[in-house]
Coordinates of C-alpha atoms in Angstrom, one line a residue:
X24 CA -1.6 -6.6 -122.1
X25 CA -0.4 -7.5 -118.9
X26 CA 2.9 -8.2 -117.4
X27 CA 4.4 -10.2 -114.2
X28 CA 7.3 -8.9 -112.9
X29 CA 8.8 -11.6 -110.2
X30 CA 11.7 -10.0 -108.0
X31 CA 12.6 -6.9 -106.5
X32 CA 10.0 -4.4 -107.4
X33 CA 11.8 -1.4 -106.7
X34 CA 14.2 -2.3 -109.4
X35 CA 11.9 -3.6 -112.1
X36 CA 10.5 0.4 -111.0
X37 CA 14.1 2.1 -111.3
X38 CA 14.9 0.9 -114.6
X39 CA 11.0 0.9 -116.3
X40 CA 12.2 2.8 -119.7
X41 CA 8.6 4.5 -120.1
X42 CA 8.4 3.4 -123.7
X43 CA 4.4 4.3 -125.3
X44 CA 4.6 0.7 -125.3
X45 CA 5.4 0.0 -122.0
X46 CA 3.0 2.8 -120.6
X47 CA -0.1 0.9 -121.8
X48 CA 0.6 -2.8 -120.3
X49 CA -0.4 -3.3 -116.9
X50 CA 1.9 -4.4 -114.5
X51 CA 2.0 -6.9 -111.5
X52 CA 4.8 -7.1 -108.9
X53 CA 5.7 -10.7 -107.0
X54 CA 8.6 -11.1 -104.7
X55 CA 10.5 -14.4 -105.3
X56 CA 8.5 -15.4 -101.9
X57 CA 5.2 -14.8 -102.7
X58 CA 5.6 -16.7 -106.2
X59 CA 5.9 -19.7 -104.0
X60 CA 2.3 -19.3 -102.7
X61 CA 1.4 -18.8 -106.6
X62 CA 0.1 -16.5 -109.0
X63 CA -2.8 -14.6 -107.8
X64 CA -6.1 -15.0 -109.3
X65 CA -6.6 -11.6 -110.9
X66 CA -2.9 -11.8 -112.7
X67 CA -3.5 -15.2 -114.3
X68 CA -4.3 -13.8 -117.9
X69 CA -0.8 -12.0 -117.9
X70 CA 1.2 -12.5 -121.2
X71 CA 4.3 -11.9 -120.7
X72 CA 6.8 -12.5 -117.6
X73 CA 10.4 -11.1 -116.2
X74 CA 12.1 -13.2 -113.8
X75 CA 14.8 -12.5 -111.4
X76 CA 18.1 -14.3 -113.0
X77 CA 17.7 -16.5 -110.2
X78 CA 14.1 -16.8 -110.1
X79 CA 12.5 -20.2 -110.3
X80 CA 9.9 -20.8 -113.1
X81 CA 8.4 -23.8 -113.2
X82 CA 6.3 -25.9 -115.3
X83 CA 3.7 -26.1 -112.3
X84 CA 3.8 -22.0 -112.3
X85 CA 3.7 -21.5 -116.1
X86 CA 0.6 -24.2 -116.2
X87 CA -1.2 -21.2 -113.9
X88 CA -0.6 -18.7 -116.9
X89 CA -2.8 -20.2 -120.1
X90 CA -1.8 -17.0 -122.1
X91 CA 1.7 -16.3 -121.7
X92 CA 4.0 -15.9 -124.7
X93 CA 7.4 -14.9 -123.0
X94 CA 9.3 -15.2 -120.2
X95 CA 12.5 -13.0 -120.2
X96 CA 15.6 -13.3 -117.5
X97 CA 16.4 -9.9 -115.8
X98 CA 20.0 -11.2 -116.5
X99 CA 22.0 -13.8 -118.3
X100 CA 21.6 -16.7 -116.3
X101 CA 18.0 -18.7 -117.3
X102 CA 18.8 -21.9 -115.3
X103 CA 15.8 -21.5 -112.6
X104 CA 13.7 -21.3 -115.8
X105 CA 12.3 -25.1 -116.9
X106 CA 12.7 -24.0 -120.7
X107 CA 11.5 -27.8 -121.9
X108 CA 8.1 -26.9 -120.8
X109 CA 8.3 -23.3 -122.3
X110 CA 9.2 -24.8 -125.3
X111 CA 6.2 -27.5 -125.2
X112 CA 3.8 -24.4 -124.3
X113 CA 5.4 -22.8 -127.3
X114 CA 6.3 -19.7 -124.7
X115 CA 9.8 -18.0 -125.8
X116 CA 12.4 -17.5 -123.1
X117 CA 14.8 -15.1 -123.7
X118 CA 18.2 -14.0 -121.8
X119 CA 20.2 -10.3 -121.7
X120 CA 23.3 -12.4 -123.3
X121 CA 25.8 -10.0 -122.8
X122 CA 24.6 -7.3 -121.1
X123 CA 27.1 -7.7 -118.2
X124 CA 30.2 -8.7 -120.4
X125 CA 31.6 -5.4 -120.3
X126 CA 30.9 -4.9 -116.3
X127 CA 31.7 -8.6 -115.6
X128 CA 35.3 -7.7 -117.7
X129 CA 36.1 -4.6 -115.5
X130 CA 35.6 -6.2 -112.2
X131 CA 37.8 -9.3 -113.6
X132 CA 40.5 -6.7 -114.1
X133 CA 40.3 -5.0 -111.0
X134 CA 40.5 -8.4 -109.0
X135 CA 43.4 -9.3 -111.1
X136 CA 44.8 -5.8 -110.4
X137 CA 43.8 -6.0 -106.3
X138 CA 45.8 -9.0 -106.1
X139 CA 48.6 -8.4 -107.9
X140 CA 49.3 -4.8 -106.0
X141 CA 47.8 -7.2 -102.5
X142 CA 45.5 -4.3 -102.2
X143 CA 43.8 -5.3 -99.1
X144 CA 47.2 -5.7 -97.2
X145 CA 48.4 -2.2 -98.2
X146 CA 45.6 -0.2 -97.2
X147 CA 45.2 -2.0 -94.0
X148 CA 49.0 -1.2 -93.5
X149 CA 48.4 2.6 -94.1
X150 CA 45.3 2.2 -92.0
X151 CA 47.5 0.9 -89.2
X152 CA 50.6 3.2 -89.6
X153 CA 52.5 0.6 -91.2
X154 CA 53.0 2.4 -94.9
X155 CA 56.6 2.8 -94.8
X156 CA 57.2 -0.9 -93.2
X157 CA 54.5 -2.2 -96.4
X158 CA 56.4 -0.2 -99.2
X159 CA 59.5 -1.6 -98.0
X160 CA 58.3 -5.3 -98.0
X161 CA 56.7 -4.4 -100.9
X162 CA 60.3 -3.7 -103.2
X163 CA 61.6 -6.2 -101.4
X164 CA 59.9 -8.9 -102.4
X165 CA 58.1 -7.5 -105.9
X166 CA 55.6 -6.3 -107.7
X167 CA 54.4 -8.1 -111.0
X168 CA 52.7 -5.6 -113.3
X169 CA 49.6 -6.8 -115.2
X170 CA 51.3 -6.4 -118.4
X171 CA 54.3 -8.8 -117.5
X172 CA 51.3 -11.5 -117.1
X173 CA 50.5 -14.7 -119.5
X174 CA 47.0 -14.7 -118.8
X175 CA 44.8 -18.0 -119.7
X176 CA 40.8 -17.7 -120.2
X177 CA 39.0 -20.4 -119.7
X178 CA 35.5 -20.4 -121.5
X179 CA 35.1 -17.6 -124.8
X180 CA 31.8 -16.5 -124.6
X181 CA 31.1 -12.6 -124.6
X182 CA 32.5 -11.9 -120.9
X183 CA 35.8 -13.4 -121.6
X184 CA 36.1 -11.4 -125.0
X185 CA 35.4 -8.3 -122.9
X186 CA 37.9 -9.4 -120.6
X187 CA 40.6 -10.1 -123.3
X188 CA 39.9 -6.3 -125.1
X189 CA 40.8 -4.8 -121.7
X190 CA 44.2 -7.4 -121.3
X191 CA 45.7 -6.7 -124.7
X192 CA 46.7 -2.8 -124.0
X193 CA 48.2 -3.7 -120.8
X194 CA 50.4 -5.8 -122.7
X195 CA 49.6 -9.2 -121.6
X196 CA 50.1 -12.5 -123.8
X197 CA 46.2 -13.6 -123.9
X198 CA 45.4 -17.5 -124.3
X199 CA 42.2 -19.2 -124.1
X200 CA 40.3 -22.6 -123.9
X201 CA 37.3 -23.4 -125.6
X202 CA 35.2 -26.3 -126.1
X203 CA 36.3 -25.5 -129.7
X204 CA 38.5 -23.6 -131.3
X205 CA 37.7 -20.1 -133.1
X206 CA 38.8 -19.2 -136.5
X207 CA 41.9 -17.3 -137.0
X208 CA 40.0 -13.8 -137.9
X209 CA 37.9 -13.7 -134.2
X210 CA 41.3 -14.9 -132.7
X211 CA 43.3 -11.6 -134.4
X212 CA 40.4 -9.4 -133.6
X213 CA 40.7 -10.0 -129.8
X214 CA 44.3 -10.6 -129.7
X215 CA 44.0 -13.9 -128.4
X216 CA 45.6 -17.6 -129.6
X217 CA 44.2 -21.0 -128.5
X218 CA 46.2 -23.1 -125.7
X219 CA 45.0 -26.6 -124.7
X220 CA 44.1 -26.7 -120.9
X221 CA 46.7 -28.4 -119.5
X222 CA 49.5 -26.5 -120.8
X223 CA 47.5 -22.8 -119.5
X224 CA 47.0 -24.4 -116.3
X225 CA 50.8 -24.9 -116.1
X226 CA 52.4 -21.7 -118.1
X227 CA 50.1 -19.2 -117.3
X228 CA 50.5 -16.2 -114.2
X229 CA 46.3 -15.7 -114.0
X230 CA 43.9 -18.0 -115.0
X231 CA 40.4 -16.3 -115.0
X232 CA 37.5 -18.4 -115.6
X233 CA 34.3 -17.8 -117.6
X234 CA 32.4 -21.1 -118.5
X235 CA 28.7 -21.1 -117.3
X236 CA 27.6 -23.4 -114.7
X237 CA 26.8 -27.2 -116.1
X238 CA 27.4 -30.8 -114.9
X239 CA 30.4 -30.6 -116.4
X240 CA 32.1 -27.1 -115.2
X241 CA 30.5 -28.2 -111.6
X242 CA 33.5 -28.7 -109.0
X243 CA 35.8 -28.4 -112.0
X244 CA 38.4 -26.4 -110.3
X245 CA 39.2 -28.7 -108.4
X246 CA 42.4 -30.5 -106.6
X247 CA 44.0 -32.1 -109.3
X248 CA 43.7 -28.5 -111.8
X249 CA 44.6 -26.2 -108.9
X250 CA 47.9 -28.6 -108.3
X251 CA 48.5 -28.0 -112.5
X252 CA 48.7 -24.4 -111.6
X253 CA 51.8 -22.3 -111.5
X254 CA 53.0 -21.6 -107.6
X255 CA 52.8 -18.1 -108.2
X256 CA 49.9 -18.2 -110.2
X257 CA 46.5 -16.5 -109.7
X258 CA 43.0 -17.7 -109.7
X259 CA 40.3 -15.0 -110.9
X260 CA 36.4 -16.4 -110.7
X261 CA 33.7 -14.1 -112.4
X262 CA 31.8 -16.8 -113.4
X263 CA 29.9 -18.8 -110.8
X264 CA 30.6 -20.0 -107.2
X265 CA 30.0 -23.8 -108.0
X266 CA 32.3 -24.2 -110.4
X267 CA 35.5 -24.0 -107.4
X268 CA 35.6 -26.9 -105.5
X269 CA 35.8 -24.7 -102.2
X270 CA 38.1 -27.4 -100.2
X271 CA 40.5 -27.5 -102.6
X272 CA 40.9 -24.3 -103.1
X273 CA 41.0 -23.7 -99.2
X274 CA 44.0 -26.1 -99.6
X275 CA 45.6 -24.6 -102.4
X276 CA 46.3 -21.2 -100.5
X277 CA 46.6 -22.9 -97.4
X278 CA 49.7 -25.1 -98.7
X279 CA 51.1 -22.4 -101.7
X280 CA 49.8 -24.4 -104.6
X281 CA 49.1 -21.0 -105.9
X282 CA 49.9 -17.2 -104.8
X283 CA 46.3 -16.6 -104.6
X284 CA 42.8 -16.1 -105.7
X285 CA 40.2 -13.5 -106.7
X286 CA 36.7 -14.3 -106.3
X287 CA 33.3 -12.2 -107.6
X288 CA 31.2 -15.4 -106.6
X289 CA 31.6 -18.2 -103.9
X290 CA 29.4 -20.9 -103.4
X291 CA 26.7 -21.2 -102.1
X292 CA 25.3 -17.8 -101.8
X293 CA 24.8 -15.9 -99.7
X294 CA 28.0 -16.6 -98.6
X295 CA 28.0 -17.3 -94.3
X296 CA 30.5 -16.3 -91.7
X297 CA 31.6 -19.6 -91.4
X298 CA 32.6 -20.4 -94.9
X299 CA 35.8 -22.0 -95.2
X300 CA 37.3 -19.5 -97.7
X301 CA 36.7 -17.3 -95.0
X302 CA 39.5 -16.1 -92.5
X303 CA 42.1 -17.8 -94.4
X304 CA 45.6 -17.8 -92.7
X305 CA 45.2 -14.6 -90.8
X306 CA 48.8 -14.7 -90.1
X307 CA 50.0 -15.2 -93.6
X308 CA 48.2 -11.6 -94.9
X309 CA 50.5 -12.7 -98.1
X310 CA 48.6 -16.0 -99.0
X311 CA 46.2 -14.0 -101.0
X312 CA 42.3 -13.8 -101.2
X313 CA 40.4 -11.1 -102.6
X314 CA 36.5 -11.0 -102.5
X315 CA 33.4 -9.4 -103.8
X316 CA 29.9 -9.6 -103.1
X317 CA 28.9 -10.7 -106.1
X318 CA 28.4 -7.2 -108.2
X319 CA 30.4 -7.6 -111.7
X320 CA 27.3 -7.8 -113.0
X321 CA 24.9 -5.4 -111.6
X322 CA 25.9 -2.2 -112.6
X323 CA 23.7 0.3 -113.3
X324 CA 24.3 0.5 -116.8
X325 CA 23.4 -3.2 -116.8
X326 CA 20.2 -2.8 -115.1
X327 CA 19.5 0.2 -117.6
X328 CA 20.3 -1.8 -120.9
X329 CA 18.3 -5.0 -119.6
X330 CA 15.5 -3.8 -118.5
X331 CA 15.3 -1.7 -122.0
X332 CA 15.8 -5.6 -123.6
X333 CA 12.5 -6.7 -121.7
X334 CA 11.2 -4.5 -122.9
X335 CA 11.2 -4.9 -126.5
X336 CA 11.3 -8.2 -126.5
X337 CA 8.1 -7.7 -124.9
X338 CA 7.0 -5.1 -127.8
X339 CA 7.7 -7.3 -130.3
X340 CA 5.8 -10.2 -129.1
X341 CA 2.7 -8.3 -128.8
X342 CA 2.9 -8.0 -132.1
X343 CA 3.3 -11.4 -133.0
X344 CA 7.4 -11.0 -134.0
X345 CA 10.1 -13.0 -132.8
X346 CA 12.2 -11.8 -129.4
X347 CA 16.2 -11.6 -129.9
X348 CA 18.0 -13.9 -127.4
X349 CA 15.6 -16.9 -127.2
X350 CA 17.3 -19.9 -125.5
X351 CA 14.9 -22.3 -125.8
X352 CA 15.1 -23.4 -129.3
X353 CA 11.9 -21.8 -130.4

């Protein structure tokens, strides 16, 4: 059999489990780039396909592969995928749904732990001579343990379950939204109890989101929820860039709507010098904002356990049996 591999080849290399299975499919590499130009000749009888999370497959490129039977995300996200015409093809697409959740959840913690202890601000303060000066401000004007927190998730898929595992010892009060309600027995297991939005957005000290990215979740932090928000409330965002409508929240800090915010993602990426959540109030260092590039998801135990997933959802179709995560209603 053969297998396309479109992204970064020396990662699809790194994380190859050398399975007997995997040893006897020949592989081609593409970069996202040369995809574009389409797929070469000699690879157009390939079988099976990995993508890039953000790798776009389109009807137009799947039309160049008569025999494929799969096409699997590296990651969670499938939305560069056009899974209508998979399904027409009768091609399965398959996700690694939750491979990241318990990354993702760690990286949510530490932003909510950064922020709360203004992390940034203190080591620059050491860095600069200033520690004593910094711990007194500090006492001063508080510290609010993570365990003192009413924390509100928003969205209760596998990340935010991870999140709310790690919330519970600290001793937070966990609440979540949903677009429905689960049963009292999932609620119990994760320590969690249902709030309606409105009432999270306005009694709660973090609220961390963790809805994908649809029409509907596009923009939806926006001005009128930030302004629901607690003043010294806290923002987390481990879920996508384009669901924080980037103005308002410039606005939010800007005039103390909220305390402050900790981002994983920030639209649109990459993110440029110039973005407006950039340089915010350089001479407020309180009015908080706490970044990272992007990486809750892409650990190397990630990578490991995905790659393995490709893998044997790969396996499995070569023998004619059906994949695990298929998100295309095969």
């Amino acid at each position: 059999m053969k297998a396309i591999f479109i992204g970064n080849r020396e990662r699809f290399e790194k994380f190859y489990p050398h399975t007997a299975f995997a040893d006897t499919v020949e592989k081609v590499y593409l970069s996202m780039e040369e995809v574009t130009q389409g797929i070469p000749t000699d690879a157009r009888d390939a079988q099976l396909l990995a993508a890039d999370a953000v790798a776009k497959v389109s009807a137009d490129l799947m039309a160049q592969l008569p025999d494929l039977k799969i096409i699997h995300s590296e990651g969670v996200a499938y939305n560069g995928i056009d899974c209508a015409a998979a399904a027409k093809r009768g091609i399965y697409v398959c996700n690694n749904r939750g491979v990241n959740a318990d990354a993702v959840a760690e990286q949510t913690i530490l932003l909510m732990l950064g922020l709360l202890r203004s992390v940034t601000a203190g080591d620059a303060a050491v860095r600069a001579g200033q520690q004593i000066q910094r711990k007194e401000y500090m006492m001063v004007n508080g510290i609010t343990e993570l365990g003192e927190c009413r924390v509100g998730l928003i969205g209760f898929g596998d990340i935010a379950k991870a999140v709310a595992k790690r919330l519970v010892p600290f001793g937070c009060d966990v609440f979540y939204n949903a677009s429905h309600r689960k049963d009292a027995v999932l609620e119990a297991e994760y320590g969690v109890n249902w709030m309606e939005r409105e009432e999270m957005l306005k009694s709660c000290d973090i609220i961390s989101i963790h809805v994908p990215v649809t029409p509907d979740t596009t923009g939806m932090v926006n001005e009128a929820f930030l302004k629901t928000m607690r003043p010294n409330a806290l923002l987390i965002n481990t879920a996508r860039g384009e669901i924080v409508d980037n103005a308002a929240l410039k606005k939010a800090l800007t005039e103390g709507w909220i305390a402050g915010a900790g981002l994983d993602t920030v639209a649109p990426e990459p993110v440029a010098a110039d973005h407006p959540l950039l340089h915010l109030l350089p001479d407020k260092p309180d009015k908080k904002i706490l970044f990272s590039p992007h990486i809750g998801g892409v650990t190397t135990g990630v990578f490991r356990k995905g790659h393995r997933n490709i893998w044997r959802a790969f396996e499995q179709v070569s023998k004619g049996e059906r994949p695990l995560n298929i998100v295309n209603g095969l």
